[in-house]
Amino acid sequence: MLNIDRETDEKKIKKVETTATINNDKDFFLRRAIQVAKRSAQQGNLPYGCVLVDEQGNVLLEGENSVITDNDVLAHAEVNLLHIASKRYAPEFLKNCTIYTSDEPCPMCASAIFWSGVGQLVFGLSQARFFAEFGRKNSHITFDLSCRELLKFSGRQVKIAGPLLEHEVLCLHRRT
């Protein structure tokens, strides 16, 4: 059973062996997260994606949303990625890593980022801009709480950058 679950998780989270040529380039890694979000949509899921990058600029993991294909409302891209990352890497290592997300993490995902120990978050499209563009179709399941607002109450600091490249993420959402 454990092996089956691990195989399923591995399909969701692709380990990447390459190193970015430009360390600490937020746009480069954010575009990578947007590509993962596109792949998620192509596989029948919601267009959300993320990547985990270490302090040397190595992309360690990619995470796709799999809410639809897994029939699991908790299978957000960040949660899928962090589920694997927290098993593979110690909190001391993760505190020097950055998670790049196509969209601003929801409160569940922002909390997962905090609990995993990841030290920095960079996101593309803000929740406020998403709501302004597309409305609140599922307002009964939507928190009106930004990740900054939530994480300011956390016991340790998570550095946050974003929104960045909002237009590119908006284009992705408009196509899906």
PDB file of C-alpha atoms in Angstrom:
ATOM      1  CA  MET A   1       0.000   0.000   0.000  1.00  0.00           C
ATOM      2  CA  LEU A   2       2.775   2.433   0.885  1.00  0.00           C
ATOM      3  CA  ASN A   3       4.531   1.739  -2.410  1.00  0.00           C
ATOM      4  CA  ILE A   4       1.334   2.404  -4.372  1.00  0.00           C
ATOM      5  CA  ASP A   5       0.809   5.713  -2.576  1.00  0.00           C
ATOM      6  CA  ARG A   6       4.430   6.645  -3.166  1.00  0.00           C
ATOM      7  CA  GLU A   7       4.085   5.892  -6.885  1.00  0.00           C
ATOM      8  CA  THR A   8       0.969   8.051  -7.050  1.00  0.00           C
ATOM      9  CA  ASP A   9       2.744  10.874  -5.241  1.00  0.00           C
ATOM     10  CA  GLU A  10       5.718  10.538  -7.561  1.00  0.00           C
ATOM     11  CA  LYS A  11       3.455  10.980 -10.588  1.00  0.00           C
ATOM     12  CA  LYS A  12       2.197  14.246  -9.109  1.00  0.00           C
ATOM     13  CA  ILE A  13       5.601  15.488  -8.093  1.00  0.00           C
ATOM     14  CA  LYS A  14       8.324  15.290 -10.686  1.00  0.00           C
ATOM     15  CA  LYS A  15      11.867  15.460  -9.398  1.00  0.00           C
ATOM     16  CA  VAL A  16      13.937  17.626 -11.638  1.00  0.00           C
ATOM     17  CA  GLU A  17      17.648  17.010 -11.996  1.00  0.00           C
ATOM     18  CA  THR A  18      18.602  20.215 -13.743  1.00  0.00           C
ATOM     19  CA  THR A  19      20.026  23.359 -12.237  1.00  0.00           C
ATOM     20  CA  ALA A  20      18.872  26.767 -13.375  1.00  0.00           C
ATOM     21  CA  THR A  21      21.547  28.774 -15.079  1.00  0.00           C
ATOM     22  CA  ILE A  22      20.443  31.918 -13.289  1.00  0.00           C
ATOM     23  CA  ASN A  23      20.341  31.620  -9.509  1.00  0.00           C
ATOM     24  CA  ASN A  24      17.717  33.584  -7.596  1.00  0.00           C
ATOM     25  CA  ASP A  25      15.903  34.705 -10.743  1.00  0.00           C
ATOM     26  CA  LYS A  26      12.318  35.032  -9.564  1.00  0.00           C
ATOM     27  CA  ASP A  27      10.879  35.409 -13.066  1.00  0.00           C
ATOM     28  CA  PHE A  28      12.706  32.333 -14.340  1.00  0.00           C
ATOM     29  CA  PHE A  29      11.421  30.059 -11.581  1.00  0.00           C
ATOM     30  CA  LEU A  30       7.974  31.623 -11.550  1.00  0.00           C
ATOM     31  CA  ARG A  31       7.655  30.925 -15.278  1.00  0.00           C
ATOM     32  CA  ARG A  32       8.628  27.348 -14.508  1.00  0.00           C
ATOM     33  CA  ALA A  33       5.748  27.177 -11.996  1.00  0.00           C
ATOM     34  CA  ILE A  34       3.415  28.603 -14.655  1.00  0.00           C
ATOM     35  CA  GLN A  35       4.530  25.840 -17.041  1.00  0.00           C
ATOM     36  CA  VAL A  36       3.702  23.271 -14.368  1.00  0.00           C
ATOM     37  CA  ALA A  37       0.272  24.906 -13.992  1.00  0.00           C
ATOM     38  CA  LYS A  38      -0.254  24.578 -17.767  1.00  0.00           C
ATOM     39  CA  ARG A  39       0.641  20.905 -17.548  1.00  0.00           C
ATOM     40  CA  SER A  40      -1.818  20.494 -14.689  1.00  0.00           C
ATOM     41  CA  ALA A  41      -4.598  21.971 -16.834  1.00  0.00           C
ATOM     42  CA  GLN A  42      -3.642  19.760 -19.788  1.00  0.00           C
ATOM     43  CA  GLN A  43      -4.093  16.742 -17.531  1.00  0.00           C
ATOM     44  CA  GLY A  44      -7.635  17.807 -16.654  1.00  0.00           C
ATOM     45  CA  ASN A  45      -6.922  19.605 -13.391  1.00  0.00           C
ATOM     46  CA  LEU A  46      -7.093  23.209 -12.285  1.00  0.00           C
ATOM     47  CA  PRO A  47      -4.286  25.409 -13.642  1.00  0.00           C
ATOM     48  CA  TYR A  48      -2.104  25.681 -10.565  1.00  0.00           C
ATOM     49  CA  GLY A  49       1.541  24.691 -10.252  1.00  0.00           C
ATOM     50  CA  CYS A  50       4.624  25.233  -8.132  1.00  0.00           C
ATOM     51  CA  VAL A  51       8.316  24.447  -7.920  1.00  0.00           C
ATOM     52  CA  LEU A  52      10.659  24.084  -4.963  1.00  0.00           C
ATOM     53  CA  VAL A  53      14.131  25.585  -5.416  1.00  0.00           C
ATOM     54  CA  ASP A  54      17.122  25.288  -3.106  1.00  0.00           C
ATOM     55  CA  GLU A  55      19.480  28.157  -2.305  1.00  0.00           C
ATOM     56  CA  GLN A  56      21.864  27.161  -5.129  1.00  0.00           C
ATOM     57  CA  GLY A  57      19.093  27.470  -7.709  1.00  0.00           C
ATOM     58  CA  ASN A  58      18.420  23.756  -8.131  1.00  0.00           C
ATOM     59  CA  VAL A  59      14.811  22.901  -8.893  1.00  0.00           C
ATOM     60  CA  LEU A  60      14.125  20.057  -6.479  1.00  0.00           C
ATOM     61  CA  LEU A  61      10.461  19.282  -7.071  1.00  0.00           C
ATOM     62  CA  GLU A  62       7.486  20.331  -9.155  1.00  0.00           C
ATOM     63  CA  GLY A  63       3.909  20.156  -7.882  1.00  0.00           C
ATOM     64  CA  GLU A  64       0.692  20.079  -9.870  1.00  0.00           C
ATOM     65  CA  ASN A  65      -2.864  20.533  -8.756  1.00  0.00           C
ATOM     66  CA  SER A  66      -4.669  17.173  -8.870  1.00  0.00           C
ATOM     67  CA  VAL A  67      -8.000  18.037  -7.244  1.00  0.00           C
ATOM     68  CA  ILE A  68     -10.066  16.759 -10.173  1.00  0.00           C
ATOM     69  CA  THR A  69      -8.141  13.673 -11.270  1.00  0.00           C
ATOM     70  CA  ASP A  70      -7.602  12.497  -7.684  1.00  0.00           C
ATOM     71  CA  ASN A  71     -11.117  13.519  -6.605  1.00  0.00           C
ATOM     72  CA  ASP A  72      -9.443  15.111  -3.577  1.00  0.00           C
ATOM     73  CA  VAL A  73     -10.272  18.685  -2.572  1.00  0.00           C
ATOM     74  CA  LEU A  74      -6.997  18.875  -0.634  1.00  0.00           C
ATOM     75  CA  ALA A  75      -4.772  17.999  -3.616  1.00  0.00           C
ATOM     76  CA  HIS A  76      -3.608  21.543  -4.289  1.00  0.00           C
ATOM     77  CA  ALA A  77      -0.253  21.919  -6.048  1.00  0.00           C
ATOM     78  CA  GLU A  78       1.562  23.231  -2.973  1.00  0.00           C
ATOM     79  CA  VAL A  79       0.181  20.545  -0.661  1.00  0.00           C
ATOM     80  CA  ASN A  80       1.109  17.812  -3.163  1.00  0.00           C
ATOM     81  CA  LEU A  81       4.652  19.174  -3.444  1.00  0.00           C
ATOM     82  CA  LEU A  82       5.150  19.812   0.276  1.00  0.00           C
ATOM     83  CA  HIS A  83       3.858  16.367   1.191  1.00  0.00           C
ATOM     84  CA  ILE A  84       6.840  14.898  -0.652  1.00  0.00           C
ATOM     85  CA  ALA A  85       9.332  17.636   0.269  1.00  0.00           C
ATOM     86  CA  SER A  86       8.683  17.305   3.996  1.00  0.00           C
ATOM     87  CA  LYS A  87       9.439  13.576   3.785  1.00  0.00           C
ATOM     88  CA  ARG A  88      12.621  14.034   1.737  1.00  0.00           C
ATOM     89  CA  TYR A  89      14.193  17.110   3.295  1.00  0.00           C
ATOM     90  CA  ALA A  90      14.797  18.246   6.860  1.00  0.00           C
ATOM     91  CA  PRO A  91      13.270  21.528   8.057  1.00  0.00           C
ATOM     92  CA  GLU A  92      16.798  22.944   8.414  1.00  0.00           C
ATOM     93  CA  PHE A  93      17.296  22.402   4.670  1.00  0.00           C
ATOM     94  CA  LEU A  94      13.819  23.629   3.685  1.00  0.00           C
ATOM     95  CA  LYS A  95      14.227  26.905   5.561  1.00  0.00           C
ATOM     96  CA  ASN A  96      16.736  27.914   2.861  1.00  0.00           C
ATOM     97  CA  CYS A  97      14.450  26.882   0.004  1.00  0.00           C
ATOM     98  CA  THR A  98      11.930  28.906  -1.967  1.00  0.00           C
ATOM     99  CA  ILE A  99       8.575  27.732  -3.258  1.00  0.00           C
ATOM    100  CA  TYR A 100       7.428  29.460  -6.457  1.00  0.00           C
ATOM    101  CA  THR A 101       3.690  29.242  -7.071  1.00  0.00           C
ATOM    102  CA  SER A 102       1.705  30.258 -10.123  1.00  0.00           C
ATOM    103  CA  ASP A 103      -0.964  31.829  -7.904  1.00  0.00           C
ATOM    104  CA  GLU A 104      -1.067  33.189  -4.380  1.00  0.00           C
ATOM    105  CA  PRO A 105      -1.476  30.224  -2.043  1.00  0.00           C
ATOM    106  CA  CYS A 106      -4.818  29.747  -0.341  1.00  0.00           C
ATOM    107  CA  PRO A 107      -4.852  29.643   3.479  1.00  0.00           C
ATOM    108  CA  MET A 108      -4.477  25.839   3.489  1.00  0.00           C
ATOM    109  CA  CYS A 109      -1.421  25.976   1.228  1.00  0.00           C
ATOM    110  CA  ALA A 110       0.094  28.969   3.019  1.00  0.00           C
ATOM    111  CA  SER A 111      -0.228  27.029   6.272  1.00  0.00           C
ATOM    112  CA  ALA A 112       1.406  23.991   4.653  1.00  0.00           C
ATOM    113  CA  ILE A 113       4.300  26.206   3.552  1.00  0.00           C
ATOM    114  CA  PHE A 114       4.671  27.390   7.138  1.00  0.00           C
ATOM    115  CA  TRP A 115       4.448  23.897   8.670  1.00  0.00           C
ATOM    116  CA  SER A 116       6.893  22.394   6.156  1.00  0.00           C
ATOM    117  CA  GLY A 117       9.573  24.907   7.120  1.00  0.00           C
ATOM    118  CA  VAL A 118      10.076  26.411   3.642  1.00  0.00           C
ATOM    119  CA  GLY A 119      11.645  29.833   4.146  1.00  0.00           C
ATOM    120  CA  GLN A 120      10.493  31.854   1.165  1.00  0.00           C
ATOM    121  CA  LEU A 121       7.425  32.087  -1.066  1.00  0.00           C
ATOM    122  CA  VAL A 122       7.206  33.784  -4.467  1.00  0.00           C
ATOM    123  CA  PHE A 123       3.835  33.862  -6.206  1.00  0.00           C
ATOM    124  CA  GLY A 124       2.418  35.047  -9.516  1.00  0.00           C
ATOM    125  CA  LEU A 125      -1.253  36.028  -9.516  1.00  0.00           C
ATOM    126  CA  SER A 126      -2.683  37.529  -6.348  1.00  0.00           C
ATOM    127  CA  GLN A 127      -5.925  36.249  -4.898  1.00  0.00           C
ATOM    128  CA  ALA A 128      -7.376  39.772  -5.047  1.00  0.00           C
ATOM    129  CA  ARG A 129      -6.617  40.105  -8.764  1.00  0.00           C
ATOM    130  CA  PHE A 130      -8.018  36.638  -9.473  1.00  0.00           C
ATOM    131  CA  PHE A 131     -11.288  37.553  -7.734  1.00  0.00           C
ATOM    132  CA  ALA A 132     -11.416  40.918  -9.532  1.00  0.00           C
ATOM    133  CA  GLU A 133     -11.037  39.187 -12.906  1.00  0.00           C
ATOM    134  CA  PHE A 134     -13.123  36.053 -12.426  1.00  0.00           C
ATOM    135  CA  GLY A 135     -15.397  36.715  -9.464  1.00  0.00           C
ATOM    136  CA  ARG A 136     -16.070  34.384  -6.578  1.00  0.00           C
ATOM    137  CA  LYS A 137     -17.821  31.453  -8.240  1.00  0.00           C
ATOM    138  CA  ASN A 138     -17.397  29.185  -5.236  1.00  0.00           C
ATOM    139  CA  SER A 139     -17.623  31.758  -2.477  1.00  0.00           C
ATOM    140  CA  HIS A 140     -18.867  29.117  -0.033  1.00  0.00           C
ATOM    141  CA  ILE A 141     -15.438  27.453  -0.160  1.00  0.00           C
ATOM    142  CA  THR A 142     -13.274  30.537  -0.590  1.00  0.00           C
ATOM    143  CA  PHE A 143     -11.359  32.283   2.186  1.00  0.00           C
ATOM    144  CA  ASP A 144     -10.947  36.005   1.699  1.00  0.00           C
ATOM    145  CA  LEU A 145      -7.558  35.997   3.376  1.00  0.00           C
ATOM    146  CA  SER A 146      -4.233  36.690   1.690  1.00  0.00           C
ATOM    147  CA  CYS A 147      -1.193  34.561   2.442  1.00  0.00           C
ATOM    148  CA  ARG A 148       0.563  37.644   3.853  1.00  0.00           C
ATOM    149  CA  GLU A 149      -2.304  38.285   6.234  1.00  0.00           C
ATOM    150  CA  LEU A 150      -2.314  34.671   7.409  1.00  0.00           C
ATOM    151  CA  LEU A 151       1.451  34.225   7.706  1.00  0.00           C
ATOM    152  CA  LYS A 152       1.971  37.403   9.692  1.00  0.00           C
ATOM    153  CA  PHE A 153       0.486  35.459  12.616  1.00  0.00           C
ATOM    154  CA  SER A 154       2.900  32.545  12.248  1.00  0.00           C
ATOM    155  CA  GLY A 155       5.604  31.652  14.740  1.00  0.00           C
ATOM    156  CA  ARG A 156       8.412  32.131  12.219  1.00  0.00           C
ATOM    157  CA  GLN A 157       8.890  34.445   9.309  1.00  0.00           C
ATOM    158  CA  VAL A 158       8.209  33.233   5.784  1.00  0.00           C
ATOM    159  CA  LYS A 159       9.593  35.764   3.305  1.00  0.00           C
ATOM    160  CA  ILE A 160       6.997  36.577   0.641  1.00  0.00           C
ATOM    161  CA  ALA A 161       7.415  38.149  -2.793  1.00  0.00           C
ATOM    162  CA  GLY A 162       4.527  38.733  -5.157  1.00  0.00           C
ATOM    163  CA  PRO A 163       2.448  39.270  -7.025  1.00  0.00           C
ATOM    164  CA  LEU A 164       4.765  38.962 -10.016  1.00  0.00           C
ATOM    165  CA  LEU A 165       4.025  38.198 -13.680  1.00  0.00           C
ATOM    166  CA  GLU A 166       0.295  38.503 -12.999  1.00  0.00           C
ATOM    167  CA  HIS A 167      -0.538  39.070 -16.671  1.00  0.00           C
ATOM    168  CA  GLU A 168       1.047  35.754 -17.677  1.00  0.00           C
ATOM    169  CA  VAL A 169      -0.920  33.835 -15.058  1.00  0.00           C
ATOM    170  CA  LEU A 170      -4.128  35.661 -15.986  1.00  0.00           C
ATOM    171  CA  CYS A 171      -3.629  34.555 -19.595  1.00  0.00           C
ATOM    172  CA  LEU A 172      -3.335  30.961 -18.423  1.00  0.00           C
ATOM    173  CA  HIS A 173      -6.567  31.198 -16.390  1.00  0.00           C
ATOM    174  CA  ARG A 174      -8.421  32.819 -19.278  1.00  0.00           C
ATOM    175  CA  ARG A 175      -7.466  29.947 -21.602  1.00  0.00           C
ATOM    176  CA  THR A 176      -8.621  27.231 -19.204  1.00  0.00           C
TER     177      THR A 176
END
